[in-house]
Short mmCIF file of C-alpha atoms in Angstrom, two decimals:
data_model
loop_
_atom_site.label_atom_id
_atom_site.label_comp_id
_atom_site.label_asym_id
_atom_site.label_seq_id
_atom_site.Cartn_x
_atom_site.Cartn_y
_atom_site.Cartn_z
CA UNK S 14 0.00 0.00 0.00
CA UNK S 15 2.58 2.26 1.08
CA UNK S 16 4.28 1.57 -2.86
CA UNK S 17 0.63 2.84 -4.30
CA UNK S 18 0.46 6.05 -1.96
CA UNK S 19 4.27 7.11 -3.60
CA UNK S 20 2.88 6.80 -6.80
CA UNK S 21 0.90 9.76 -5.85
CA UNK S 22 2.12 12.47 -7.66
CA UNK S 23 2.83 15.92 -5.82
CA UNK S 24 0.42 18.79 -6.70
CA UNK S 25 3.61 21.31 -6.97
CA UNK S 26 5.00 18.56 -9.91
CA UNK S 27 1.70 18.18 -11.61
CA UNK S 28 1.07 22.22 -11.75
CA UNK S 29 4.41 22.02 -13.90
CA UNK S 30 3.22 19.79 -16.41
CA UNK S 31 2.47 21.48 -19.56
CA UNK S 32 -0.78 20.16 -19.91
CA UNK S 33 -1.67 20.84 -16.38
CA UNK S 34 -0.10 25.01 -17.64
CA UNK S 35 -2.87 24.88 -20.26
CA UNK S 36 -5.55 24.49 -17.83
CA UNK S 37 -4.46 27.01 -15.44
CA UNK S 38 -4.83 29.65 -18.52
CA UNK S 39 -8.23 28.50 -18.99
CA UNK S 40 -9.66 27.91 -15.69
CA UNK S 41 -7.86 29.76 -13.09
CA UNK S 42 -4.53 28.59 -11.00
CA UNK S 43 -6.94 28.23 -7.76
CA UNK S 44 -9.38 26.41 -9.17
CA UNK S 45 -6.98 23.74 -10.83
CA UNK S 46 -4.99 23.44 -7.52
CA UNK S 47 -8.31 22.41 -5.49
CA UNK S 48 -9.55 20.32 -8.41
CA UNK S 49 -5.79 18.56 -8.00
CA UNK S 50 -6.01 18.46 -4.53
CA UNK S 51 -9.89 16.55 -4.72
CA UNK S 52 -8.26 14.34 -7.30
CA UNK S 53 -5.64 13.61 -5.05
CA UNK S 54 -7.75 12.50 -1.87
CA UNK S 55 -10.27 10.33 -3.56
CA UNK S 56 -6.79 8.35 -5.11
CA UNK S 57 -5.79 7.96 -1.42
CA UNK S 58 -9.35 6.71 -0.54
CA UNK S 59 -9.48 4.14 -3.15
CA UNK S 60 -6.07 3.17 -2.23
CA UNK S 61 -7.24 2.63 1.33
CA UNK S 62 -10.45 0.94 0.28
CA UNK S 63 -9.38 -1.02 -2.93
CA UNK S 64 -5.62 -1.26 -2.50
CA UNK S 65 -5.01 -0.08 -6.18
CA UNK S 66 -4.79 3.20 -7.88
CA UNK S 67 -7.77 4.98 -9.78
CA UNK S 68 -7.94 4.16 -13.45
CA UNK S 69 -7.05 7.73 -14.05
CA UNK S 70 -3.97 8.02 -12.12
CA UNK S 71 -2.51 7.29 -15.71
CA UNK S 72 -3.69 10.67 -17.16
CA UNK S 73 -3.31 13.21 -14.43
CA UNK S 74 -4.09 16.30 -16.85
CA UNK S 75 -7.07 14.44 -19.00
CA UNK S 76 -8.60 13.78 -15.49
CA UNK S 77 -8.27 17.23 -14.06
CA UNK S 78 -9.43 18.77 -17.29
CA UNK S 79 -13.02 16.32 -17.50
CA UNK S 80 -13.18 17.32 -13.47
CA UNK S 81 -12.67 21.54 -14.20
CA UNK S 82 -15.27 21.04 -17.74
CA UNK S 83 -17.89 19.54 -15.52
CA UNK S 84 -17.66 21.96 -12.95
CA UNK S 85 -17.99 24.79 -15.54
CA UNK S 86 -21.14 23.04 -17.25
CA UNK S 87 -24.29 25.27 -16.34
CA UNK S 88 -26.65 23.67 -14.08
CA UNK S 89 -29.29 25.22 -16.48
CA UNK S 90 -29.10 23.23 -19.99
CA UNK S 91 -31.06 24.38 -22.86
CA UNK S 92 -32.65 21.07 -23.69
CA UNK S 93 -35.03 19.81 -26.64
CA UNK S 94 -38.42 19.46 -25.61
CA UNK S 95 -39.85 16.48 -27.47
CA UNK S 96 -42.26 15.24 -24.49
CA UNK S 97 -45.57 16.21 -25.80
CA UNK S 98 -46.36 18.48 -22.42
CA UNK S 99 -46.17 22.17 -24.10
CA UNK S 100 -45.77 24.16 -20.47
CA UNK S 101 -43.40 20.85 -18.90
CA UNK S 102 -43.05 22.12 -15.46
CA UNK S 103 -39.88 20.17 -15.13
CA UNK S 104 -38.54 21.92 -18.24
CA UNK S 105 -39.13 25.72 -17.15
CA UNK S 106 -42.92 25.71 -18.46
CA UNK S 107 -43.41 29.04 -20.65
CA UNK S 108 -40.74 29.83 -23.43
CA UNK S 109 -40.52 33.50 -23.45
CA UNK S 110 -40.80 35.35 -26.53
CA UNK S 111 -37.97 37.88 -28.23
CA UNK S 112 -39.21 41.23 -26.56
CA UNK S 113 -38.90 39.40 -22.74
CA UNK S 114 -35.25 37.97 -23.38
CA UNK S 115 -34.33 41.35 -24.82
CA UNK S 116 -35.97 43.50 -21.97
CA UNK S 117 -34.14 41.29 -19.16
CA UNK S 118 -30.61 41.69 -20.74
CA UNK S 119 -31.19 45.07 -20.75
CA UNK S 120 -32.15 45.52 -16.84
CA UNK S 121 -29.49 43.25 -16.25
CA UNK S 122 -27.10 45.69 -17.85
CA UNK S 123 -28.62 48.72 -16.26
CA UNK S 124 -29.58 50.86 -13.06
CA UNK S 125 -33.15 50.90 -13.93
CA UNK S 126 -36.44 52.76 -12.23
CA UNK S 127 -37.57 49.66 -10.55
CA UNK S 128 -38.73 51.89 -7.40
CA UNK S 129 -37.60 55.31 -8.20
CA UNK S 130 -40.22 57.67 -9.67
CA UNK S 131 -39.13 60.01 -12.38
CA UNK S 132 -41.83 62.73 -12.13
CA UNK S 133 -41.15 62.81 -8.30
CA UNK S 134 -38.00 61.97 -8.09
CA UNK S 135 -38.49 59.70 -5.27
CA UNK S 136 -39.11 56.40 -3.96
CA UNK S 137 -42.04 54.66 -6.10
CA UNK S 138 -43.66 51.11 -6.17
CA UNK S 139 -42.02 48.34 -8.01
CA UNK S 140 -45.34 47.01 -9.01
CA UNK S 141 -46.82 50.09 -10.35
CA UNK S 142 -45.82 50.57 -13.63
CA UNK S 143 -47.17 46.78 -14.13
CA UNK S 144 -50.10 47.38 -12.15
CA UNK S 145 -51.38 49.84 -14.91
CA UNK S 146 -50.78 47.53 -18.02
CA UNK S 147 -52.73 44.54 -15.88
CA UNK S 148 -55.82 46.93 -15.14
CA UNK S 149 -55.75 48.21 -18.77
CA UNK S 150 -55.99 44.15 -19.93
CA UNK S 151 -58.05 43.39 -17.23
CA UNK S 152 -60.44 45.52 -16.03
CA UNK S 153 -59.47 45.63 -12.58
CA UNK S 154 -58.99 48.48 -10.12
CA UNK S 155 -55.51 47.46 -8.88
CA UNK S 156 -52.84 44.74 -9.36
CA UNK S 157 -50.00 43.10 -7.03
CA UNK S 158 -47.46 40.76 -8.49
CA UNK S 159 -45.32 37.97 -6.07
CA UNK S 160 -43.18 34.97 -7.56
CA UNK S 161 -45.88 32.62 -7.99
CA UNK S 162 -49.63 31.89 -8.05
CA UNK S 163 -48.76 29.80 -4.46
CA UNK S 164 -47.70 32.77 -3.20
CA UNK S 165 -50.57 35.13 -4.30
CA UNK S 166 -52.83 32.53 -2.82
CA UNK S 167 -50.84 32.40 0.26
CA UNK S 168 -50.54 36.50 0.34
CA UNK S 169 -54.16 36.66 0.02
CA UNK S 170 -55.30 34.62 2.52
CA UNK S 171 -52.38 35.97 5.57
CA UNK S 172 -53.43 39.33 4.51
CA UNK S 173 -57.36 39.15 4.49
CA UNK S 174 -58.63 36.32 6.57
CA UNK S 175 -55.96 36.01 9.65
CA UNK S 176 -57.57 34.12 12.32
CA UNK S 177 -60.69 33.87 10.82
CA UNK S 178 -62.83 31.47 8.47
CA UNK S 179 -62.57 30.93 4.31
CA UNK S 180 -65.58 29.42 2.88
CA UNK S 181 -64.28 27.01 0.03
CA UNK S 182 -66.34 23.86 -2.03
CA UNK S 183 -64.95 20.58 -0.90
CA UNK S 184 -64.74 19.68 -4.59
CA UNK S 185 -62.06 22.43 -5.30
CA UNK S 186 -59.73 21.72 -2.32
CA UNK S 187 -56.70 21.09 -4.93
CA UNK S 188 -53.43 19.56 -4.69
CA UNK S 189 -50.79 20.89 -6.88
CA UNK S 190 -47.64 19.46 -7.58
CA UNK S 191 -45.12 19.25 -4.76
CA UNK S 192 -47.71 18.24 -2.31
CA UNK S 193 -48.98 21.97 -1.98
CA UNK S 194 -52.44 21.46 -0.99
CA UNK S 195 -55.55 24.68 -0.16
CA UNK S 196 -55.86 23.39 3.24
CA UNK S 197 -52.12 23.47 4.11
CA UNK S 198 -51.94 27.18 2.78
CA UNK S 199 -54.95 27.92 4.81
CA UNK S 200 -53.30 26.54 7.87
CA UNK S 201 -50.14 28.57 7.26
CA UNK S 202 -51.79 31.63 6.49
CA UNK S 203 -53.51 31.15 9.87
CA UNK S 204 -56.84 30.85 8.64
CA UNK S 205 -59.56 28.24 9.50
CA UNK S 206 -61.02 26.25 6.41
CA UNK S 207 -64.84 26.11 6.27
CA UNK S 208 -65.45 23.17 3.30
CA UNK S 209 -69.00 23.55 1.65
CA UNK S 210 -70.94 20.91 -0.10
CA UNK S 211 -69.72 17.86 -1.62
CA UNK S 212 -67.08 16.81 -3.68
CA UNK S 213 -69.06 16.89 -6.82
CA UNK S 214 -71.69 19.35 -6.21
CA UNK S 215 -72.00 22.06 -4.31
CA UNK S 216 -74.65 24.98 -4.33
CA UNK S 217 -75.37 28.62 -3.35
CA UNK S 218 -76.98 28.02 -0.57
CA UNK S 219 -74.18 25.77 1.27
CA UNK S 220 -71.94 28.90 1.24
CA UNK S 221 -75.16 31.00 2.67
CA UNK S 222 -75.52 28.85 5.67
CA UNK S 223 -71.75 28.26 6.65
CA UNK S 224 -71.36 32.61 6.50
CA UNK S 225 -70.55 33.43 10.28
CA UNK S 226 -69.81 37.01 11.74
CA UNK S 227 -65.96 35.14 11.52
CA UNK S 228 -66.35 34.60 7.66
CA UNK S 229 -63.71 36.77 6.11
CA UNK S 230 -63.56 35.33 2.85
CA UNK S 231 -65.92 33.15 0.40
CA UNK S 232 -62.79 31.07 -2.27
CA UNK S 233 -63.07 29.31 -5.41
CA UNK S 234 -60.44 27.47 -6.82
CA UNK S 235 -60.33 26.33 -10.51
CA UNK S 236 -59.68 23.08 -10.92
CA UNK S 237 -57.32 23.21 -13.48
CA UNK S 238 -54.80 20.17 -12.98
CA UNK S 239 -58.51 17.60 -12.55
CA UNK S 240 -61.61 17.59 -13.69
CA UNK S 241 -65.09 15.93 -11.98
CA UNK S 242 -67.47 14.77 -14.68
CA UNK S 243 -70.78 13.56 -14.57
CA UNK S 244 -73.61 14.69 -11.34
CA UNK S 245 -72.10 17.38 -10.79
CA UNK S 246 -72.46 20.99 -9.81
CA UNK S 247 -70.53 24.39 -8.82
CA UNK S 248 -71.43 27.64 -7.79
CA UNK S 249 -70.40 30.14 -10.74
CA UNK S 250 -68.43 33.14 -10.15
CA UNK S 251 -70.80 35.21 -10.73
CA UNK S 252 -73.41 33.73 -7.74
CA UNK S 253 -70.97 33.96 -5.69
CA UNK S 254 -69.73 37.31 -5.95
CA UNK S 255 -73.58 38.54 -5.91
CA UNK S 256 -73.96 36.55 -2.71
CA UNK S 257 -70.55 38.31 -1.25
CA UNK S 258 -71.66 41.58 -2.32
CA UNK S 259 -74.83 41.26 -0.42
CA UNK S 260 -73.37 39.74 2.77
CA UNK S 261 -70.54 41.99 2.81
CA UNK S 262 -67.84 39.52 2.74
CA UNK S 263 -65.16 39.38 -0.55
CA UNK S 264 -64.65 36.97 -3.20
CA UNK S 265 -61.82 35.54 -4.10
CA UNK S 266 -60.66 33.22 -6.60
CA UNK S 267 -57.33 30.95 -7.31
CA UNK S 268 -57.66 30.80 -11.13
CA UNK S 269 -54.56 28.83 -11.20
CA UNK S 270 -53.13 28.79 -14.77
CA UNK S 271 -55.18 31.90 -16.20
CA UNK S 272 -55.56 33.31 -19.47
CA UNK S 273 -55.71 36.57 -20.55
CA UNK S 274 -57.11 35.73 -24.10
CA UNK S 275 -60.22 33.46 -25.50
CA UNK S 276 -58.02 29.99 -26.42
CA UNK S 277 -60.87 28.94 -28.56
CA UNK S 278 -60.65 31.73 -30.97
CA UNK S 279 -57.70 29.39 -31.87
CA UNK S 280 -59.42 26.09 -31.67
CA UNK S 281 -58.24 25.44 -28.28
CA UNK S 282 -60.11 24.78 -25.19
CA UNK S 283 -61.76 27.59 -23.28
CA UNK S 284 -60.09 28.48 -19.78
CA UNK S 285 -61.84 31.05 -17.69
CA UNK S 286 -60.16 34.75 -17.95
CA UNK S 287 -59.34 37.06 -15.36
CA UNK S 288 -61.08 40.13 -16.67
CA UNK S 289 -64.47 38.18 -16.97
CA UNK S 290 -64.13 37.61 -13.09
CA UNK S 291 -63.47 41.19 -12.47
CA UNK S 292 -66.78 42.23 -14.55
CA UNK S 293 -68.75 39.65 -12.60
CA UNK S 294 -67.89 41.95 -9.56
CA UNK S 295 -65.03 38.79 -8.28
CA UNK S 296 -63.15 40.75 -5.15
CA UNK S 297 -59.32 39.36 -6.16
CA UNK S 298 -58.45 36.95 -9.27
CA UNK S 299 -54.96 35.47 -8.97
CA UNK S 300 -53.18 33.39 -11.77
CA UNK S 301 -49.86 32.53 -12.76
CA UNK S 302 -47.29 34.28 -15.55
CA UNK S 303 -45.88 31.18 -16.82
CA UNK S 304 -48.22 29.18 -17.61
CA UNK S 305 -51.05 30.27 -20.43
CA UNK S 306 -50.07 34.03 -20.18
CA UNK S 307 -46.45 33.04 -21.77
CA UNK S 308 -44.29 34.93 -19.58
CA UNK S 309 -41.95 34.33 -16.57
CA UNK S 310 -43.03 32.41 -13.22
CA UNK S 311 -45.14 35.13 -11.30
CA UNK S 312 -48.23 35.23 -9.40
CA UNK S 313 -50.06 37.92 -10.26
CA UNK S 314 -53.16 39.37 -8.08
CA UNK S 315 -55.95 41.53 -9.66
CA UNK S 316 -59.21 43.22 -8.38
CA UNK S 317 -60.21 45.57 -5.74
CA UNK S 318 -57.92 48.73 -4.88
CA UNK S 319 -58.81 48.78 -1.30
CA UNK S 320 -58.06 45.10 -1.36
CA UNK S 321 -54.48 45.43 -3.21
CA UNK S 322 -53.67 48.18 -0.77
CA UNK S 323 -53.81 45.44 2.35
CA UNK S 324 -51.90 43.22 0.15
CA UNK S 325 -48.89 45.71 -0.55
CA UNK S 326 -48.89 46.49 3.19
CA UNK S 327 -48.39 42.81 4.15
CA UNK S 328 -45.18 41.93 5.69
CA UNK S 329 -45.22 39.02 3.34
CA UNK S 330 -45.32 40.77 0.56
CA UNK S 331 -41.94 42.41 0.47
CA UNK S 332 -40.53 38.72 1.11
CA UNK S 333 -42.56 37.02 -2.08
CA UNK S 334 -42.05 40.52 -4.43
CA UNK S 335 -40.66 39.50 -7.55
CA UNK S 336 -36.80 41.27 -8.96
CA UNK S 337 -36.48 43.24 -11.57
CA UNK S 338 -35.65 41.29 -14.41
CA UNK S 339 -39.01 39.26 -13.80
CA UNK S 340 -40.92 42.41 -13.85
CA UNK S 341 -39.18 42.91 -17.22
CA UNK S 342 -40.16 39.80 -18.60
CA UNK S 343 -43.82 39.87 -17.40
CA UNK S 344 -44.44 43.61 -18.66
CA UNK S 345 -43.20 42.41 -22.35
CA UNK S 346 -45.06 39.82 -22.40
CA UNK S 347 -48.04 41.71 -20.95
CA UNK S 348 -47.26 44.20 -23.81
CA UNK S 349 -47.75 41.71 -26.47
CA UNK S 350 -51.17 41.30 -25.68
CA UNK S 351 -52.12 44.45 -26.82
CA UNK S 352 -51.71 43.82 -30.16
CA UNK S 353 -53.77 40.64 -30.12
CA UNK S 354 -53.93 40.19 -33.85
CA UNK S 355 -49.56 39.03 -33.55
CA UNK S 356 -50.19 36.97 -30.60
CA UNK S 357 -50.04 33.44 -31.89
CA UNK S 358 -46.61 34.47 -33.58
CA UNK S 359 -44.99 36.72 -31.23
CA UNK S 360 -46.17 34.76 -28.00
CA UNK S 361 -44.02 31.06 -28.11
CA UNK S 362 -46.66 29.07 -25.66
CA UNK S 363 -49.53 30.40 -28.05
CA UNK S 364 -47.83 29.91 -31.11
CA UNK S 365 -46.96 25.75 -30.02
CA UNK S 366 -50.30 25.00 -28.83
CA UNK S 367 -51.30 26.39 -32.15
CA UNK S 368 -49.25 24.38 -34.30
CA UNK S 369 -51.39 22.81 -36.56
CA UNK S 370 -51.25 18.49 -37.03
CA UNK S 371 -50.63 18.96 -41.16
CA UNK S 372 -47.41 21.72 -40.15
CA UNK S 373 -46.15 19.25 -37.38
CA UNK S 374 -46.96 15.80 -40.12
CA UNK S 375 -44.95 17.68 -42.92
CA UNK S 376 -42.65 18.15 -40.63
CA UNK S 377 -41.99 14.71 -39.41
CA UNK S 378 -41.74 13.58 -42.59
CA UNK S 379 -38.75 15.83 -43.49
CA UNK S 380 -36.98 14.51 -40.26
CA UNK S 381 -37.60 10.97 -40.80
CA UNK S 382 -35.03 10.23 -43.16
CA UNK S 383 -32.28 11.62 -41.17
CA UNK S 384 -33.37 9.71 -38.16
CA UNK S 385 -33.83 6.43 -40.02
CA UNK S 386 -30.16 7.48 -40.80
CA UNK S 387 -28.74 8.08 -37.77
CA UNK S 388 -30.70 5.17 -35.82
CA UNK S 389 -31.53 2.84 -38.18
CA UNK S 390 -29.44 0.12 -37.90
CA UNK S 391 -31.05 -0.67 -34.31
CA UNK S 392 -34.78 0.51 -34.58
CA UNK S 393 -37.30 1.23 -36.46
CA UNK S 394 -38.36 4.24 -37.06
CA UNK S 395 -41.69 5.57 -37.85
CA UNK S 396 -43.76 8.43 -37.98
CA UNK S 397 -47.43 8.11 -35.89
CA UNK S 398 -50.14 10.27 -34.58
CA UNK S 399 -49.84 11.14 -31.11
CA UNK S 400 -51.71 13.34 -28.62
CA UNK S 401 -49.98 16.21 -27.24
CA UNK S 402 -50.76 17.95 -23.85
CA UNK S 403 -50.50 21.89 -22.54
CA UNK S 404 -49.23 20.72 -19.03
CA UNK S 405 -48.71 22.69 -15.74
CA UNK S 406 -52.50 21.25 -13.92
CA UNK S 407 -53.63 23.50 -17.66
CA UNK S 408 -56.71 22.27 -19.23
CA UNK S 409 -55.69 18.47 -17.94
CA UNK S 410 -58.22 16.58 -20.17
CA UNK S 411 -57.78 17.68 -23.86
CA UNK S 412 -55.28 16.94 -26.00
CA UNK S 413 -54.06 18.49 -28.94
CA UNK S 414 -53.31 16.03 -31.97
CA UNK S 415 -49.66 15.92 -33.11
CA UNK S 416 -47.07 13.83 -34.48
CA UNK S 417 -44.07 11.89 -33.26
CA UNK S 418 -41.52 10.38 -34.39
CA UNK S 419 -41.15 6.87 -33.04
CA UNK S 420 -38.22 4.38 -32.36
CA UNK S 421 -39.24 0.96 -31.77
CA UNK S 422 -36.16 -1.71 -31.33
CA UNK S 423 -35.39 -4.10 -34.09
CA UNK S 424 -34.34 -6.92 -31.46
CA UNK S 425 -37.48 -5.83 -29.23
CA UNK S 426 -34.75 -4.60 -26.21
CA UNK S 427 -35.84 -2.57 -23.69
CA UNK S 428 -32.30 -1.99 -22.15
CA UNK S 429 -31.26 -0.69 -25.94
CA UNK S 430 -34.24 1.65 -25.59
CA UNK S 431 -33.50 3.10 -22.20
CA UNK S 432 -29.65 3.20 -23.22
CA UNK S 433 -30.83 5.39 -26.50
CA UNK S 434 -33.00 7.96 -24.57
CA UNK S 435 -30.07 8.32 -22.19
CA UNK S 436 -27.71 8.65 -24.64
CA UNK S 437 -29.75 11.76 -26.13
CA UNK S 438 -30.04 13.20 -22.68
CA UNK S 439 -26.32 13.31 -22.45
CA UNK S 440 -26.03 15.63 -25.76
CA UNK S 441 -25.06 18.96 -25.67
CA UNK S 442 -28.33 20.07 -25.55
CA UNK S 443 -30.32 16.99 -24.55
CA UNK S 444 -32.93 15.57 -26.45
CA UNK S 445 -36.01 14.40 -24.62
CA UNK S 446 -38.70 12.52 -25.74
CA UNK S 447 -41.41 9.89 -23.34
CA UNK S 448 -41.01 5.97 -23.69
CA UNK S 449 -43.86 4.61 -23.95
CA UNK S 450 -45.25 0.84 -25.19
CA UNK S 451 -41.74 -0.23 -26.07
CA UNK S 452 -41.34 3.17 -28.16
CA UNK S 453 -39.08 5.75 -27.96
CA UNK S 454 -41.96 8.99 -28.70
CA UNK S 455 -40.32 12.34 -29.99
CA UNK S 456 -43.17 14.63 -30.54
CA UNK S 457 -42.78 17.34 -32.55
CA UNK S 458 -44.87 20.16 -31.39
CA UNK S 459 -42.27 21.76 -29.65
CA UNK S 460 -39.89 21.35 -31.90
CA UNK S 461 -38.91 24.53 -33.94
CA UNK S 462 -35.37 24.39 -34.35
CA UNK S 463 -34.37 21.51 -37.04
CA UNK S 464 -30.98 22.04 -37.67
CA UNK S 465 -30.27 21.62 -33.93
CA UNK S 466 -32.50 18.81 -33.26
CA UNK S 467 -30.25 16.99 -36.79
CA UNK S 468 -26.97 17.86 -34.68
CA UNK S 469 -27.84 16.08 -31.58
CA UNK S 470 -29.00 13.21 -32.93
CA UNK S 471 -26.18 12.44 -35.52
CA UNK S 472 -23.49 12.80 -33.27
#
C-alpha cells in the first residue's frame, strides 16, 4: 500500500506539467490546484479501500481537465423538448418570446427605475408601472405581483382572513404538484377552512348557511390540474360574488393557470379569464405568468384597490415581491397582448399549442429520413399520430393532436431503448422525448429548431 500512496504524484510537480499550464490559462490557477487536490484524496481513498490506484492516475491532466469542464457546465441546460407536455413544469414551463429575453438583458445591464419615480424623483412602487398595463388588460382596479400563483394565494389569505374562516367547495380543495395542498396554505396563512358541499356538487346556498360574523372570505379554486365529470355541480363566479356583495364579505378566486385571451378563438379549449371575473364583480383573481399568459413564473393578483392596498402592506409581501428582471419579462409579455392580432406568432406558448397536425406531419416527414439514418441500424423508425398535452395542472383533459416520431427496437430490447434515450439526454443540448409501449416517442410540437435537433441526434 505504502508503494501505491508514492505513486501519488505531488500537486507542486503536476502544476508544472504542460498540460496541467494549459488548464491554469483556462480555468484559473486556484481552481486547478483544489480540483488537483480533490483528485488527489479520492486516489488515497481508493487506495485505502481497494488497495489499487484509480484508473485515471494514468492521465493526471485528461482527469483534471473532464473534473474543471464539468464543474464549468451550467446547471441550467437548454434542452429539446420532445415530451408532448407544451408548459413541462420540469422543463421551465413558458418559453418567453424575443421582446422578454431582450428586456431582461437590458435591466441586467442597467440601473433601472424599478422603485424610483421620475416625475417625483423619489421612492415609487415596483409594481406600479405593471399594475397599470394589468388593469388596462383586465379591467381591474388594482394589481400586485409575487413569484408565484402559491404565493398570491398564500398572500391573500395571511393578509385578508388572519384568524378567521374561508368558505371554500370541498370539490375544489386542490393539490398541486409538490404536495402543496388549499388546506395546508390555509393553515399557514392562519386561517380556518370552512369546506361547503360535496365533492361533486356544491350549491349557493351551502356557502349562505356556513357565512358566520368570523367569515372573512368566500374562495373558489379552478380546478385546473382535474376535472369531476358527470352529477355534478358548482357555484359560478358570478353567484358567488352577488352573494358576497350582499353579505358583505369578498370573493376571491385561485384561477390557477389563467388566461388573458379566449383559447378557442384558436381552436383550443376555453379556460376562464381574469377580466371576466373582475366584470362579474369577483373581489381578487390570482393566476400565474408562466403558464397560459407566456411569460416568466409570477403570481399575479388583480381586483379591488382597497383590497391590493392590504396586500402591498403585508409583511409578506416584500418577502414574495418579484426582482427586476421578472418584472421585465412579465411587462413584455403583458405588452404583447395588446396587439392581439400578432399573438399566436410573437407569443411562443400560443404559437406551439397552435401548431397545426398537417405543419407538425410535414414536418416529421422531413426529419424521418435523417433519423432512419442516424438510428436505423437498431430501430425502427416511424412516424405516428400522437396526442400532445398543454401541461402545468392546464386544461388536464384535452389533447391536442400531433405527431411523433417513433423508435421501436429491431431486437425488441428494452435496455437498448432506455440506453438510446439516455444517450440523447447526455447531448449537448439533450434531447427528450417519453417511452412509452416499447417506443421511444419524440413529438414534434415543440420542436422549432431543425438544424439543432439533426446535430444532436447524428453525433
Amino acid at each position: 500500500m505504502k508503494t501505491l500512496f508514492s505513486q501519488l504524484p505531488a500537486i507542486d510537480s503536476l502544476l508544472r506539467e504542460p498540460a496541467m499550464q494549459a488548464l491554469r490559462v483556462q480555468y484559473g490557477h486556484q481552481q486547478t490546484t483544489d480540483t488537483l487536490r480533490a483528485l488527489q484524496q479520492e486516489a488515497r481513498e481508493q487506495i485505502l479501500a481497494q488497495q489499487q490506484l484509480p484508473a485515471w492516475c494514468s492521465d493526471w491532466p485528461q482527469a483534471a481537465a473532464a473534473r474543471l469542464q464539468r464543474q464549468q457546465s451550467t446547471a441550467l441546460k437548454p434542452v429539446l423538448n420532445l415530451t408532448g407536455t407544451v408548459l413541462h413544469t420540469n422543463l421551465g414551463r413558458a418559453l418567453l418570446c424575443e421582446e422578454a429575453v431582450a428586456a431582461v438583458t437590458q435591466v441586467m445591464r442597467s440601473a433601472v427605475t424599478l422603485e424610483y419615480a421620475l416625475e417625483e424623483g423619489e421612492r415609487g412602487h415596483r409594481d406600479r408601472a405593471l399594475a397599470e398595463l394589468l388593469c388596462q388588460l383586465t379591467g381591474a382596479e388594482d394589481a400586485c405581483i409575487v413569484n408565484n400563483n402559491a404565493a398570491a394565494v398564500l398572500l391573500m389569505l395571511a393578509a385578508l382572513a388572519p384568524g378567521k374562516e374561508v368558505v371554500v367547495s370541498r370539490g375544489e380543495l386542490v393539490e398541486i404538484g409538490g404536495a402543496f395542498r388549499i388546506p395546508d396554505v390555509m393553515k399557514q396563512a392562519g386561517c380556518t377552512l370552512t369546506e361547503v358541499g360535496t365533492t361533486n356538487r356544491t350549491h349557493l346556498k351551502d356557502y349562505r348557511q356556513a357565512l358566520t360574523e368570523n367569515t372573512a372570505l368566500l374562495m373558489k379554486v379552478h380546478t385546473s390540474n382535474y376535472q369531476i365529470a358527470g352529477f355534478t355541480c358548482s357555484v359560478a363566479e358570478s353567484e358567488l360574488a352577488t352573494l358576497g356583495e350582499e353579505c358583505g364579505v369578498p370573493v376571491i378566486v385561485d384561477l390557477g393557470s389563467g388566461s388573458l385571451i379566449d383559447l378557442s378563438q384558436y381552436g383550443l379549449p376555453a379556460e376562464p379569464m381574469p377580466q371576466q371575473l373582475i366584470a362579474d364583480g369577483v373581489s381578487l383573481v390570482s393566476f400565474s405568468g408562466d403558464k397560459l399568459l407566456g411569460g416568466p413564473q409570477a403570481g399575479i393578483i388583480v381586483g379591488k384597490k382597497a383590497l391590493i392596498a392590504r396586500l402591498q402592506q403585508h409583511p409578506l409581501k416584500r418577502a414574495l415581491r418579484v426582482d427586476k428582471m421578472t418584472l421585465a419579462a412579465l411587462e413584455a409579455t403583458l405588452q404583447r397582448y395588446l396587439q392581439p392580432e400578432t399573438l399566436a406568432v410573437q407569443l411562443p406558448t400560443l404559437r406551439l399549442l397552435t401548431r397545426t397536425p398537417h405543419s407538425i406531419a410535414e414536418q416529421a416527414g422531413r426529419l424521418l429520413p435523417v433519423l432512419r439514418q442516424a438510428c436505423g441500424a437498431h430501430f425502427l423508425v416511424e412516424i405516428a399520430p400522437c396526442l400532445s398535452q398543454i401541461g402545468s395542472g392546464s386544461l388536464p383533459v384535452d389533447r391536442l393532436p400531433s405527431f411523433a416520431l417513433t423508435l421501436t427496437p429491431h431486437d425488441g430490447s428494452g435496455s437498448r431503448l432506455q440506453q438510446l434515450a439516455a444517450d440523447w439526454r447526455k447531448r449537448e443540448v439533450p434531447v427528450t422525448g417519453r417511452l412509452s409501449a416499447g417506443k421511444l416517442w419524440l413529438d414534434l410540437r415543440c420542436l422549432e429548431d431543425e438544424e439543432l435537433f439533426i446535430r444532436m441526434i447524428s453525433l
